[in-house]
mmCIF file with all atom_site columns, C-alpha atoms in Angstrom:
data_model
loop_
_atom_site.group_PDB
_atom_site.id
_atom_site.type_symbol
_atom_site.label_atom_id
_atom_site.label_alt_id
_atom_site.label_comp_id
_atom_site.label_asym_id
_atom_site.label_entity_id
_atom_site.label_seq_id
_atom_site.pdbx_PDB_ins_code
_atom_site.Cartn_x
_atom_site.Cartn_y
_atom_site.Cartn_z
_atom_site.occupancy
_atom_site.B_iso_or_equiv
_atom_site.pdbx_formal_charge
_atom_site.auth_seq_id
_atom_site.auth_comp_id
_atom_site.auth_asym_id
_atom_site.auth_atom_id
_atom_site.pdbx_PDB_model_num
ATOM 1   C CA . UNK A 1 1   ? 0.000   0.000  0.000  1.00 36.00 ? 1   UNK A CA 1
ATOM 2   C CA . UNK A 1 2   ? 1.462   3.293  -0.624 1.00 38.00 ? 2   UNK A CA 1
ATOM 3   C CA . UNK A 1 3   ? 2.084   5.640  1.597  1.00 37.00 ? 3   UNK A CA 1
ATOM 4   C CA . UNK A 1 4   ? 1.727   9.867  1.162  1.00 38.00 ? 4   UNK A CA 1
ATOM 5   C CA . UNK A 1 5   ? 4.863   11.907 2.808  1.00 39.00 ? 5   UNK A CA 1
ATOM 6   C CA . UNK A 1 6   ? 3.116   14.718 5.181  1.00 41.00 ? 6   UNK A CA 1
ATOM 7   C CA . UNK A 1 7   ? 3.591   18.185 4.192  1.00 46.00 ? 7   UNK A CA 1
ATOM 8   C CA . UNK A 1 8   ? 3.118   19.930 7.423  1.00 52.00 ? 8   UNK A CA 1
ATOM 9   C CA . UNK A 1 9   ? 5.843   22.105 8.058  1.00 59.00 ? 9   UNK A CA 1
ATOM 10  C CA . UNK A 1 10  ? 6.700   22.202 11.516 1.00 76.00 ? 10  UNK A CA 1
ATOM 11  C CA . UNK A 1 11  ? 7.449   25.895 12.812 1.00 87.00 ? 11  UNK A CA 1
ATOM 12  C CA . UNK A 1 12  ? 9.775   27.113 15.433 1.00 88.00 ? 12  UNK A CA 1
ATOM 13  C CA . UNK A 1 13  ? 10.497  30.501 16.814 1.00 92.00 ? 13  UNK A CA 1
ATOM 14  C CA . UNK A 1 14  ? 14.389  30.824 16.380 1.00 92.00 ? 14  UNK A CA 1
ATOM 15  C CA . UNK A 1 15  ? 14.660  34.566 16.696 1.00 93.00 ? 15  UNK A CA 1
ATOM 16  C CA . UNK A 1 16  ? 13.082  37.611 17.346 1.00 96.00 ? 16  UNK A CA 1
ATOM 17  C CA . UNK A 1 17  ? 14.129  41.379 15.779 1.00 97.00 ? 17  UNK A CA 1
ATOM 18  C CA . UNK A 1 18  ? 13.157  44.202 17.126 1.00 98.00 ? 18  UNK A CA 1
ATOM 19  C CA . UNK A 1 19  ? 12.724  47.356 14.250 1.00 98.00 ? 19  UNK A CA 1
ATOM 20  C CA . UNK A 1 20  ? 14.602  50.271 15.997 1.00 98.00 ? 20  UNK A CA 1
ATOM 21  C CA . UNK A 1 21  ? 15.603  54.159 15.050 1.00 96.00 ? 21  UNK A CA 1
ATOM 22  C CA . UNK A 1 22  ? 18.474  54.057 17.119 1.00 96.00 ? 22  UNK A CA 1
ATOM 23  C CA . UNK A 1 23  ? 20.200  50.716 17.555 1.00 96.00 ? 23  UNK A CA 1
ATOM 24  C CA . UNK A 1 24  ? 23.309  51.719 19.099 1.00 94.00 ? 24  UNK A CA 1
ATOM 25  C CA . UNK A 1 25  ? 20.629  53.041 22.013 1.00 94.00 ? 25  UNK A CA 1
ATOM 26  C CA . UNK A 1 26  ? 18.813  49.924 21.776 1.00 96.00 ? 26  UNK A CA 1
ATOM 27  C CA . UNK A 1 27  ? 21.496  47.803 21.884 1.00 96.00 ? 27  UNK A CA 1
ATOM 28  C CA . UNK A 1 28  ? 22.872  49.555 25.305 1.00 95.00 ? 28  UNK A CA 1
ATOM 29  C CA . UNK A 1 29  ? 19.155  48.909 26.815 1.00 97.00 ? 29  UNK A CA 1
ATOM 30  C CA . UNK A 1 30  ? 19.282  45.462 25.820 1.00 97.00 ? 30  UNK A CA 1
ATOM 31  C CA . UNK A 1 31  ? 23.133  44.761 27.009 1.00 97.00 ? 31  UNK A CA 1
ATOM 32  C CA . UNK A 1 32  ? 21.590  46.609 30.779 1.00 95.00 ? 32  UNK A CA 1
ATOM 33  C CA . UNK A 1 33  ? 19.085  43.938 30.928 1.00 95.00 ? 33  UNK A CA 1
ATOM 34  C CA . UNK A 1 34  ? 21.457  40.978 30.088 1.00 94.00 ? 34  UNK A CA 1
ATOM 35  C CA . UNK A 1 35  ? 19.102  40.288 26.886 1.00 94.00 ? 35  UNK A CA 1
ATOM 36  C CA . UNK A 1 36  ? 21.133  41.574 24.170 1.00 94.00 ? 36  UNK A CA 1
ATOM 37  C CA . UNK A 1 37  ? 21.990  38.004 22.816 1.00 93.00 ? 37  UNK A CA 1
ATOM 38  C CA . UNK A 1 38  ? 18.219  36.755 22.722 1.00 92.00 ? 38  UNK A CA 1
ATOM 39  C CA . UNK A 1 39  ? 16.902  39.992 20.650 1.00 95.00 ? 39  UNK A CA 1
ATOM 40  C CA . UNK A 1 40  ? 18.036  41.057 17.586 1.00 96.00 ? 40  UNK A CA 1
ATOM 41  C CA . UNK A 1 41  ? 18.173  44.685 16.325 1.00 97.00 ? 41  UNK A CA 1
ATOM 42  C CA . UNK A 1 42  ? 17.343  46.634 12.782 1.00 97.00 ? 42  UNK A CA 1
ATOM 43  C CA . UNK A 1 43  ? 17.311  49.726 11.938 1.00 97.00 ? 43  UNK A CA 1
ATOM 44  C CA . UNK A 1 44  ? 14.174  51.235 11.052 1.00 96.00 ? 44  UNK A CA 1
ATOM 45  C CA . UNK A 1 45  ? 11.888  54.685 10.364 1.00 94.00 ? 45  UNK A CA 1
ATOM 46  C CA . UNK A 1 46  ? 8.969   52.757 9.617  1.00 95.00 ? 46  UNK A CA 1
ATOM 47  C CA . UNK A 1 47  ? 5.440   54.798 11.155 1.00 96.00 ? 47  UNK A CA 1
ATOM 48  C CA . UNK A 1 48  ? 4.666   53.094 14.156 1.00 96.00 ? 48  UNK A CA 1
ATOM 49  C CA . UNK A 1 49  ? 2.031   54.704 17.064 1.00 96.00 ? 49  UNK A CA 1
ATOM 50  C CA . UNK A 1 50  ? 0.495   53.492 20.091 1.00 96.00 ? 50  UNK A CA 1
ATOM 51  C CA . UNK A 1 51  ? -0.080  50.572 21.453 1.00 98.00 ? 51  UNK A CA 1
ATOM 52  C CA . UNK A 1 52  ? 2.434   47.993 19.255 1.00 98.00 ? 52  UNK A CA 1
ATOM 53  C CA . UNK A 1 53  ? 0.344   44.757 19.493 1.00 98.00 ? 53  UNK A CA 1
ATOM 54  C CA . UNK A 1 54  ? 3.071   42.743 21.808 1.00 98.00 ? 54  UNK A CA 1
ATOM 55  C CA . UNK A 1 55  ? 5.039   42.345 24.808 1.00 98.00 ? 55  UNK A CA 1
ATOM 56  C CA . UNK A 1 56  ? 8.221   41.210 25.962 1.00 98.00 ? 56  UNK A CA 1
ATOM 57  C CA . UNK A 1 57  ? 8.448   39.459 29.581 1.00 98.00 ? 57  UNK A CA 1
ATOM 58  C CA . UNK A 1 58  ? 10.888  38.657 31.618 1.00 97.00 ? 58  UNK A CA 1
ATOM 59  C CA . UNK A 1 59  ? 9.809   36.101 34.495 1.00 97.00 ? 59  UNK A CA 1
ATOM 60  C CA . UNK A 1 60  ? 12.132  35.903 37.599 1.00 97.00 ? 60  UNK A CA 1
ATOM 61  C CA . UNK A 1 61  ? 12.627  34.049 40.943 1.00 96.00 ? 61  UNK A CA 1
ATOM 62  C CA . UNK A 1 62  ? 11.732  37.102 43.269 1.00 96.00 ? 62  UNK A CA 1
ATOM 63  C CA . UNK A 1 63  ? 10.134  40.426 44.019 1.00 97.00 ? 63  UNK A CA 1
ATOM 64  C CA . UNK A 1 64  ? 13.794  42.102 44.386 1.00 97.00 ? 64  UNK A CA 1
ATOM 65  C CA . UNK A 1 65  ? 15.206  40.253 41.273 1.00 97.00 ? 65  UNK A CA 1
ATOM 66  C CA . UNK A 1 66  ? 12.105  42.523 39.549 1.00 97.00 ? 66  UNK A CA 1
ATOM 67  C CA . UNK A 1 67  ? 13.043  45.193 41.104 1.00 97.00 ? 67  UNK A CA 1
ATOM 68  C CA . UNK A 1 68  ? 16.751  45.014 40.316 1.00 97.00 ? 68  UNK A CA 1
ATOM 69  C CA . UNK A 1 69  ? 16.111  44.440 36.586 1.00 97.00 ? 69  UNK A CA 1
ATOM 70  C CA . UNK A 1 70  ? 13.496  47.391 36.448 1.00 98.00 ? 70  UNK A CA 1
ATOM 71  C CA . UNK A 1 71  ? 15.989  49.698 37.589 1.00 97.00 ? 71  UNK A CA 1
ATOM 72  C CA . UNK A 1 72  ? 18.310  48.693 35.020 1.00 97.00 ? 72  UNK A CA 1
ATOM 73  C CA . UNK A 1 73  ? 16.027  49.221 33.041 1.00 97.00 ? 73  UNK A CA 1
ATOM 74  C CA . UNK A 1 74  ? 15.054  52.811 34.140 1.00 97.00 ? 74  UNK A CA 1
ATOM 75  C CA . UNK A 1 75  ? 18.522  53.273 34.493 1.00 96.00 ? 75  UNK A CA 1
ATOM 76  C CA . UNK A 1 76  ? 19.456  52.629 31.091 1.00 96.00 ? 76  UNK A CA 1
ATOM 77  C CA . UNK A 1 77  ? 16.281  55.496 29.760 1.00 95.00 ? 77  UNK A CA 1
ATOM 78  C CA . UNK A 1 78  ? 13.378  53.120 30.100 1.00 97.00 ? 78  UNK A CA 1
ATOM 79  C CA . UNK A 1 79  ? 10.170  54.899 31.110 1.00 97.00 ? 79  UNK A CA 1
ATOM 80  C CA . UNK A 1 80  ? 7.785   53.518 34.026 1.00 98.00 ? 80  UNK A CA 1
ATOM 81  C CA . UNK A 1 81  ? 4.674   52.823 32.073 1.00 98.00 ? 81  UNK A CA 1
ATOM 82  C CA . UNK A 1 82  ? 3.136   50.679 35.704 1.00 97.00 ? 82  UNK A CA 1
ATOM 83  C CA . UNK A 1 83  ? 5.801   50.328 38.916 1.00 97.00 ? 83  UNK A CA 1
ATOM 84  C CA . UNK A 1 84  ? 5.563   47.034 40.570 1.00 97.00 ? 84  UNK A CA 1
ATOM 85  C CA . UNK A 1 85  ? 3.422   46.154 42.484 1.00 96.00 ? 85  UNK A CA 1
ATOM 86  C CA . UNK A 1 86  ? 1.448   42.729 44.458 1.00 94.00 ? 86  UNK A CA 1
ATOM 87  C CA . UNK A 1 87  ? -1.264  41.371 42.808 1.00 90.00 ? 87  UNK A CA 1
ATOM 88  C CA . UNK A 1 88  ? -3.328  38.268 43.146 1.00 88.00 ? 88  UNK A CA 1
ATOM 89  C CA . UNK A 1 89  ? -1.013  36.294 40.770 1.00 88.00 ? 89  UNK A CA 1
ATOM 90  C CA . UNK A 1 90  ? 2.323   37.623 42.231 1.00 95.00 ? 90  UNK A CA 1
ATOM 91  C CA . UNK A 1 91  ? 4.665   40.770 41.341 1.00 97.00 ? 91  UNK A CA 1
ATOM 92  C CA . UNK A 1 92  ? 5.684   42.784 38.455 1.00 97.00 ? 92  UNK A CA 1
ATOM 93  C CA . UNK A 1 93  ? 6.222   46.160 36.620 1.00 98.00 ? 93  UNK A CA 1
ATOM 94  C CA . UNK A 1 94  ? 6.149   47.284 32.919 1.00 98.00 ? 94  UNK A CA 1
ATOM 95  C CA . UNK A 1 95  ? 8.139   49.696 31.264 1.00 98.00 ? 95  UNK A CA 1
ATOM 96  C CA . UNK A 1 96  ? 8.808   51.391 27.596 1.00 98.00 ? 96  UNK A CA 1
ATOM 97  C CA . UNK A 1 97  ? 12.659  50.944 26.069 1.00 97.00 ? 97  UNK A CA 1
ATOM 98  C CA . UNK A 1 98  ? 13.726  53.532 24.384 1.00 96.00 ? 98  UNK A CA 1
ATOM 99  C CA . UNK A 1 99  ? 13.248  52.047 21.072 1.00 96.00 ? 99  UNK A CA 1
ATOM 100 C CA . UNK A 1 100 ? 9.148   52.126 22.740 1.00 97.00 ? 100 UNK A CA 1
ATOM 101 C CA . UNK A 1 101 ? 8.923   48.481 22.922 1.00 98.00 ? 101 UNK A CA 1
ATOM 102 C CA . UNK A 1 102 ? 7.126   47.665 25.911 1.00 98.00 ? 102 UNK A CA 1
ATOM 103 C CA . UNK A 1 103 ? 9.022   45.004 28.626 1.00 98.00 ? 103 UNK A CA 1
ATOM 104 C CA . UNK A 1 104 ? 7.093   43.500 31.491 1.00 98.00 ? 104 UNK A CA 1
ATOM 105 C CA . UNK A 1 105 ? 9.142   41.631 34.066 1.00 98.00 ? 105 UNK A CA 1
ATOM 106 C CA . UNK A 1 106 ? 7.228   39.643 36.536 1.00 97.00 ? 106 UNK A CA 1
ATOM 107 C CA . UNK A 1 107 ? 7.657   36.637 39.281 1.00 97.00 ? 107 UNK A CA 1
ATOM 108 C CA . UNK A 1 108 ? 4.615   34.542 40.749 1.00 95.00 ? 108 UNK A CA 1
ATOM 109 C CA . UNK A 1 109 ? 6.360   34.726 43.909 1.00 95.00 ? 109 UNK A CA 1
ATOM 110 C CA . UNK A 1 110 ? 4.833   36.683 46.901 1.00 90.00 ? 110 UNK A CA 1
ATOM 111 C CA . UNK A 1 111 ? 8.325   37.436 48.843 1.00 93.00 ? 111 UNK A CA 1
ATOM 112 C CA . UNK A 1 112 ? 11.951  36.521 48.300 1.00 93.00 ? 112 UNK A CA 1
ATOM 113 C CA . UNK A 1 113 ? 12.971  33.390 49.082 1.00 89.00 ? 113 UNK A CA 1
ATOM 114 C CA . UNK A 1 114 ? 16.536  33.691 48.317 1.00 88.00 ? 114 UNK A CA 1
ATOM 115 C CA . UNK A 1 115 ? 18.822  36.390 47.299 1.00 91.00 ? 115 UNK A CA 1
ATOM 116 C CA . UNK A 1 116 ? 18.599  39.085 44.128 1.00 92.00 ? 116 UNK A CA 1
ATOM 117 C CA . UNK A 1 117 ? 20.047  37.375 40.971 1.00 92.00 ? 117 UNK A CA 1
ATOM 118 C CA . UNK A 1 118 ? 20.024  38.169 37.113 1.00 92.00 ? 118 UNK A CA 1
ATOM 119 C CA . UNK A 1 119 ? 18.326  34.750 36.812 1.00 93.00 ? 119 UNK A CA 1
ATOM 120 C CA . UNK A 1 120 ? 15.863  34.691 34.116 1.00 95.00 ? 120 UNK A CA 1
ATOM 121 C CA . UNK A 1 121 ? 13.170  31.699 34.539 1.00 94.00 ? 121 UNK A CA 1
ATOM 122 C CA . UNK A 1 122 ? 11.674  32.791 31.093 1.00 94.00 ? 122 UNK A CA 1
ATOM 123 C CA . UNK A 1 123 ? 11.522  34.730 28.176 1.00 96.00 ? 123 UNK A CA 1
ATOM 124 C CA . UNK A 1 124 ? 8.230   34.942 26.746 1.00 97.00 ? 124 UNK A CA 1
ATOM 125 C CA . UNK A 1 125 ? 7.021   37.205 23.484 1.00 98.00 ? 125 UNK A CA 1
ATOM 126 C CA . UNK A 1 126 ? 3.132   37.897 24.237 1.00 98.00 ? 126 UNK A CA 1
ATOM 127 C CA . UNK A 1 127 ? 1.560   38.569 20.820 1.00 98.00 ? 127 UNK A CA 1
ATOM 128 C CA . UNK A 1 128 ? -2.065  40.528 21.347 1.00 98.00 ? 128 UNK A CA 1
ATOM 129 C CA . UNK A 1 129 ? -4.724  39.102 19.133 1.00 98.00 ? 129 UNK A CA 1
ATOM 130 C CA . UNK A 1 130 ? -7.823  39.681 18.183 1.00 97.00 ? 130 UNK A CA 1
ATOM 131 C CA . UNK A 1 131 ? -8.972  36.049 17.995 1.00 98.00 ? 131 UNK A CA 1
ATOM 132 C CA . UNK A 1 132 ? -6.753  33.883 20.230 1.00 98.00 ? 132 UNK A CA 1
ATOM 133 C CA . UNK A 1 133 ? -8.600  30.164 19.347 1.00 97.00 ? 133 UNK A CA 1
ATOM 134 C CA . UNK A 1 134 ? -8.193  31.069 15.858 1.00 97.00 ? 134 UNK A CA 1
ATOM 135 C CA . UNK A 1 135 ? -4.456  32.481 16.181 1.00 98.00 ? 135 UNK A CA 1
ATOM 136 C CA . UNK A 1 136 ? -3.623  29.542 18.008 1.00 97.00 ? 136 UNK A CA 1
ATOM 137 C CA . UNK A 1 137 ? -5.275  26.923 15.217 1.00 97.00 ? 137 UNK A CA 1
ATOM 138 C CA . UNK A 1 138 ? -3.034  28.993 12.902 1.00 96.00 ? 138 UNK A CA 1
ATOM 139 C CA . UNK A 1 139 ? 0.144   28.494 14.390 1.00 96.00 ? 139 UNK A CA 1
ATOM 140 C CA . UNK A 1 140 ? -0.906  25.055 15.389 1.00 95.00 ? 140 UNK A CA 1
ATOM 141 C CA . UNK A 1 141 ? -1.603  24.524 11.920 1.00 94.00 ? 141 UNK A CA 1
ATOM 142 C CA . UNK A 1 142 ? 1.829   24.907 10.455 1.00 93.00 ? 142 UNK A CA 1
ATOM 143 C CA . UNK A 1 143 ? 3.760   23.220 13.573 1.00 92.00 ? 143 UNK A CA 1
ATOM 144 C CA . UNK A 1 144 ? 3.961   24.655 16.657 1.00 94.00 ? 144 UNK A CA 1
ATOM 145 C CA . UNK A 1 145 ? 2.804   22.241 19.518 1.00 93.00 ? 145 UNK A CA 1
ATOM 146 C CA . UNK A 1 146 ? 0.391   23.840 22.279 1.00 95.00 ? 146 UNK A CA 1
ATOM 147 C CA . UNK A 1 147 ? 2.169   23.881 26.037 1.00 95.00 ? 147 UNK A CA 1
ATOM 148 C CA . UNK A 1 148 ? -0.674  25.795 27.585 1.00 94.00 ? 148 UNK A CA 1
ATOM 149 C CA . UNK A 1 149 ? -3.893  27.389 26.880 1.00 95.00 ? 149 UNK A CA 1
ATOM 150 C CA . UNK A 1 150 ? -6.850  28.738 28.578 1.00 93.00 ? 150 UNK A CA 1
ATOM 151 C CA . UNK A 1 151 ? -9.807  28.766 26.430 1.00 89.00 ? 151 UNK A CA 1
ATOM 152 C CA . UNK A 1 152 ? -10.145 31.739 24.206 1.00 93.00 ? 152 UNK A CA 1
ATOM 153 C CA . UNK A 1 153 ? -7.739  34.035 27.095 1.00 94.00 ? 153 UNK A CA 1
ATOM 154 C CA . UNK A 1 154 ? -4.322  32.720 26.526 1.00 97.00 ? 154 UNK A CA 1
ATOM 155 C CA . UNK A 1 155 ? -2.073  30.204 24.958 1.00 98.00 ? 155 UNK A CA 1
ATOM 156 C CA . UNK A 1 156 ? 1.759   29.483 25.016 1.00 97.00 ? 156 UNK A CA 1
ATOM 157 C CA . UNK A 1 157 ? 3.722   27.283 22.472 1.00 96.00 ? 157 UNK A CA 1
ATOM 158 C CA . UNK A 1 158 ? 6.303   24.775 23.392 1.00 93.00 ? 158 UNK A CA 1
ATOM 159 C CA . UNK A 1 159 ? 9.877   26.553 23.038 1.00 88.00 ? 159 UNK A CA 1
ATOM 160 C CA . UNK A 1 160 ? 13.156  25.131 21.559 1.00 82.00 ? 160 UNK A CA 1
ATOM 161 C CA . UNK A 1 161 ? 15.053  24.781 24.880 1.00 79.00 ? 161 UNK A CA 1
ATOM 162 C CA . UNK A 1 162 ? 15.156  26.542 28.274 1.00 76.00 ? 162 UNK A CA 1
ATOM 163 C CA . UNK A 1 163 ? 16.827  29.522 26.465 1.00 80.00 ? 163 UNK A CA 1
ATOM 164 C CA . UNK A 1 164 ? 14.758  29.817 23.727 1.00 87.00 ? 164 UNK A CA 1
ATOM 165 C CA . UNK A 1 165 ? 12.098  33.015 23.483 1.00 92.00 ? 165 UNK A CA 1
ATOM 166 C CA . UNK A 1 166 ? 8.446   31.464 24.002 1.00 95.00 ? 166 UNK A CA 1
ATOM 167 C CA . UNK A 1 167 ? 6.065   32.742 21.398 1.00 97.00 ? 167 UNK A CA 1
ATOM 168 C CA . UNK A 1 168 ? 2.234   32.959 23.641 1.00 98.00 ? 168 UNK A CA 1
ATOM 169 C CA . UNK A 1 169 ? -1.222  34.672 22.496 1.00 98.00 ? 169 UNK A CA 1
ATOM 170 C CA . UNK A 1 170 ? -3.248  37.050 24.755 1.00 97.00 ? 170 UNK A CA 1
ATOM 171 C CA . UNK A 1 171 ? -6.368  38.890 23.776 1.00 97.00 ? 171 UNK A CA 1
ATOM 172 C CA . UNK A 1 172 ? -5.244  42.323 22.621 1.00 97.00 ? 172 UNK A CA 1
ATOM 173 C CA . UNK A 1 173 ? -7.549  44.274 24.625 1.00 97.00 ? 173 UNK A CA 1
ATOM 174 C CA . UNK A 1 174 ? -6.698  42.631 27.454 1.00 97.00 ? 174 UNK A CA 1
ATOM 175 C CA . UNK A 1 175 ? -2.881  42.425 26.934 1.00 97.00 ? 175 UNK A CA 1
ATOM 176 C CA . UNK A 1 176 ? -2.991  46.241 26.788 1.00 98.00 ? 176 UNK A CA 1
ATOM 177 C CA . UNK A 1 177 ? -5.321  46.620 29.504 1.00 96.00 ? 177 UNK A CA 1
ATOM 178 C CA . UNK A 1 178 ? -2.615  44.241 31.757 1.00 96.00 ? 178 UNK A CA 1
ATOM 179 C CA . UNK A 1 179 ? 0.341   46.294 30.663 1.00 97.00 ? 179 UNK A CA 1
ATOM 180 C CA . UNK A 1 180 ? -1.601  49.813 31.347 1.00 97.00 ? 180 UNK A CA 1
ATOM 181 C CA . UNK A 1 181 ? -1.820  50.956 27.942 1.00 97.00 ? 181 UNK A CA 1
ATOM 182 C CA . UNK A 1 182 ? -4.405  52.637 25.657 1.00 97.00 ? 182 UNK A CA 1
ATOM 183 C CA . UNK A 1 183 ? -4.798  49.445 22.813 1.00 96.00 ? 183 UNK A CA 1
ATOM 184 C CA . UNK A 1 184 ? -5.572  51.584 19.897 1.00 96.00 ? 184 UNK A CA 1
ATOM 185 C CA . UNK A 1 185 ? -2.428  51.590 17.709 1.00 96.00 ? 185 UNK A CA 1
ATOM 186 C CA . UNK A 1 186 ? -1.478  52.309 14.015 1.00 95.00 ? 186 UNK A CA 1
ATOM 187 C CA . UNK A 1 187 ? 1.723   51.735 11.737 1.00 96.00 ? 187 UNK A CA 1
ATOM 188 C CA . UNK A 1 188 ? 4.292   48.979 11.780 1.00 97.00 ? 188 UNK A CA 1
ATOM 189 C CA . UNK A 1 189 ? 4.365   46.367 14.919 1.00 98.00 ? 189 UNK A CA 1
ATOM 190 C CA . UNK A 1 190 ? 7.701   47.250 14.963 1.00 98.00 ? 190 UNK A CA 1
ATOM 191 C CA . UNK A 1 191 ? 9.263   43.176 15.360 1.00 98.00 ? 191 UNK A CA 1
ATOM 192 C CA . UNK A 1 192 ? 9.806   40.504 12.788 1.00 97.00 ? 192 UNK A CA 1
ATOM 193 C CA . UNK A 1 193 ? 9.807   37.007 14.062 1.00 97.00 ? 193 UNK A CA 1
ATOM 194 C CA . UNK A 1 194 ? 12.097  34.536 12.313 1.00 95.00 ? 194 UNK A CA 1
ATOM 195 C CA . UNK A 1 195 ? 11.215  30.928 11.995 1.00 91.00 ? 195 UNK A CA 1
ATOM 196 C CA . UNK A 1 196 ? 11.814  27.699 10.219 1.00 88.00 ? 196 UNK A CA 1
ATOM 197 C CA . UNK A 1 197 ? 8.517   27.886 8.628  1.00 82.00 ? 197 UNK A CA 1
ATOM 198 C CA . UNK A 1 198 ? 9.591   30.226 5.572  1.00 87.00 ? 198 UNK A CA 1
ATOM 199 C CA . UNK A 1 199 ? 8.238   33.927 5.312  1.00 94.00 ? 199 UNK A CA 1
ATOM 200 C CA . UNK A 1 200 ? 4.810   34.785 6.198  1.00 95.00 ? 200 UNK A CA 1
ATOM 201 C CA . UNK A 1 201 ? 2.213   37.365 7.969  1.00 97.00 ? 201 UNK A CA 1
ATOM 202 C CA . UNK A 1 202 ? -0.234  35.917 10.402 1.00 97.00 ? 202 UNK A CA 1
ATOM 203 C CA . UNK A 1 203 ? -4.234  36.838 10.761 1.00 96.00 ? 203 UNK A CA 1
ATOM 204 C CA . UNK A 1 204 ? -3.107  40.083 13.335 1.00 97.00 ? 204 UNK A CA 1
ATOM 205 C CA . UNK A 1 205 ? -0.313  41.089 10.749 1.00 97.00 ? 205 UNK A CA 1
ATOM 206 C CA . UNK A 1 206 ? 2.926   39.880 12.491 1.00 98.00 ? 206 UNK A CA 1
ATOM 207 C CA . UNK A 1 207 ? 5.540   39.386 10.077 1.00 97.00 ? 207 UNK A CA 1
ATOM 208 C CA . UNK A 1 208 ? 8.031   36.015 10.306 1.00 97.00 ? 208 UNK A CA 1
ATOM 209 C CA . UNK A 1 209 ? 10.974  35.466 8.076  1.00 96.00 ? 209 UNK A CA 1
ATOM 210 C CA . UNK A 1 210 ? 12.861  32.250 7.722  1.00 92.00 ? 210 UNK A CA 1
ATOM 211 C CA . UNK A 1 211 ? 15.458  31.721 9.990  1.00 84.00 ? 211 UNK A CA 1
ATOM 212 C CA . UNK A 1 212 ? 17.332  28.967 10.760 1.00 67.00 ? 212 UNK A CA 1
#
């Protein structure tokens, strides 16, 4: 009996690029948070305004760790767009880089348990979307394998490795509302994801490029 070769291609986030006016400013932002080898940088004047669409988070061990990295942040001309503070799911603050990419860095811990470290747990890339059931058929569709999802609120793919960027899907009104900005935005998202999945735009216009 014969036998039919599948044709799904199975897609992996392998990089993420940030579209900057300034790399040089971006890059010292990047090198303060101890990131600068996970994001990539290009420069860029496309129009871009508002609320971006996305998120990068940085999950750590402990309240202080946040608050360390936060004030490297600041420190290296990030803006406070929400200090830290407790909530029901643990602690965390947002800010705006330079470049106006918007960083969250967050631990589900209530209080320290050990001392302040540059320990990052994970590295996750929150896309907002308008539709995240149909987003995450999408990416499902063409390879990526499901770690975790909550119904139509919230879904995370399987990474690469422990160091790899995790690509997850959050409603866009509600990723905005978490990070305490306005969600109406215009222009260019501003980041192109690379993958092994050729070149592509998805159904809330993010752009990937091959990448291998």
């Amino acid at each position: 009996m014969a036998t039919t070769a599948s044709t799904t291609v199975h897609l992996s986030l392998t990089s993420v690029t940030l579209e900057v006016a300034d790399p040089e400013a971006a890059h010292r932002f990047h090198s303060a948070l101890g990131v600068e080898t996970r994001v990539r940088l290009r420069a860029s004047g496309a129009h871009t305004g508002g609320f971006r669409g996305f998120t990068l988070a940085l999950t750590v061990p402990g309240p202080a760790t946040v608050d360390g990295f936060l004030a490297d942040a600041v420190g290296a001309g990030a803006d406070v767009v929400k200090p830290a503070t407790k909530s029901l799911w643990g602690y965390g603050g947002v800010v705006r880089a330079p470049d106006g990419t918007i960083w969250k860095i967050a631990t589900s811990a209530k209080k320290d348990t050990g001392p302040v470290t540059r320990t990052v747990d994970a590295f996750v890339l929150l896309l907002g979307v308008e539709d995240v059931k149909a987003t995450r058929q999408y990416y499902a569709a063409r390879g990526l394998a499901v770690a975790r999802s909550f119904g139509g609120k919230y879904t995370e793919f399987a990474a690469d490795g422990p160091d790899a960027v995790r690509l997850a899907l959050y409603k866009r009104r509600a990723l905005a509302k978490d990070l305490g900005v306005a969600d109406d935005g215009t222009g260019s998202h501003r980041i192109v994801l690379g993958g092994t999945g050729g070149a592509f735009t998805d159904p809330d216009g993010f752009t990937w490029e091959h990448s291998a």
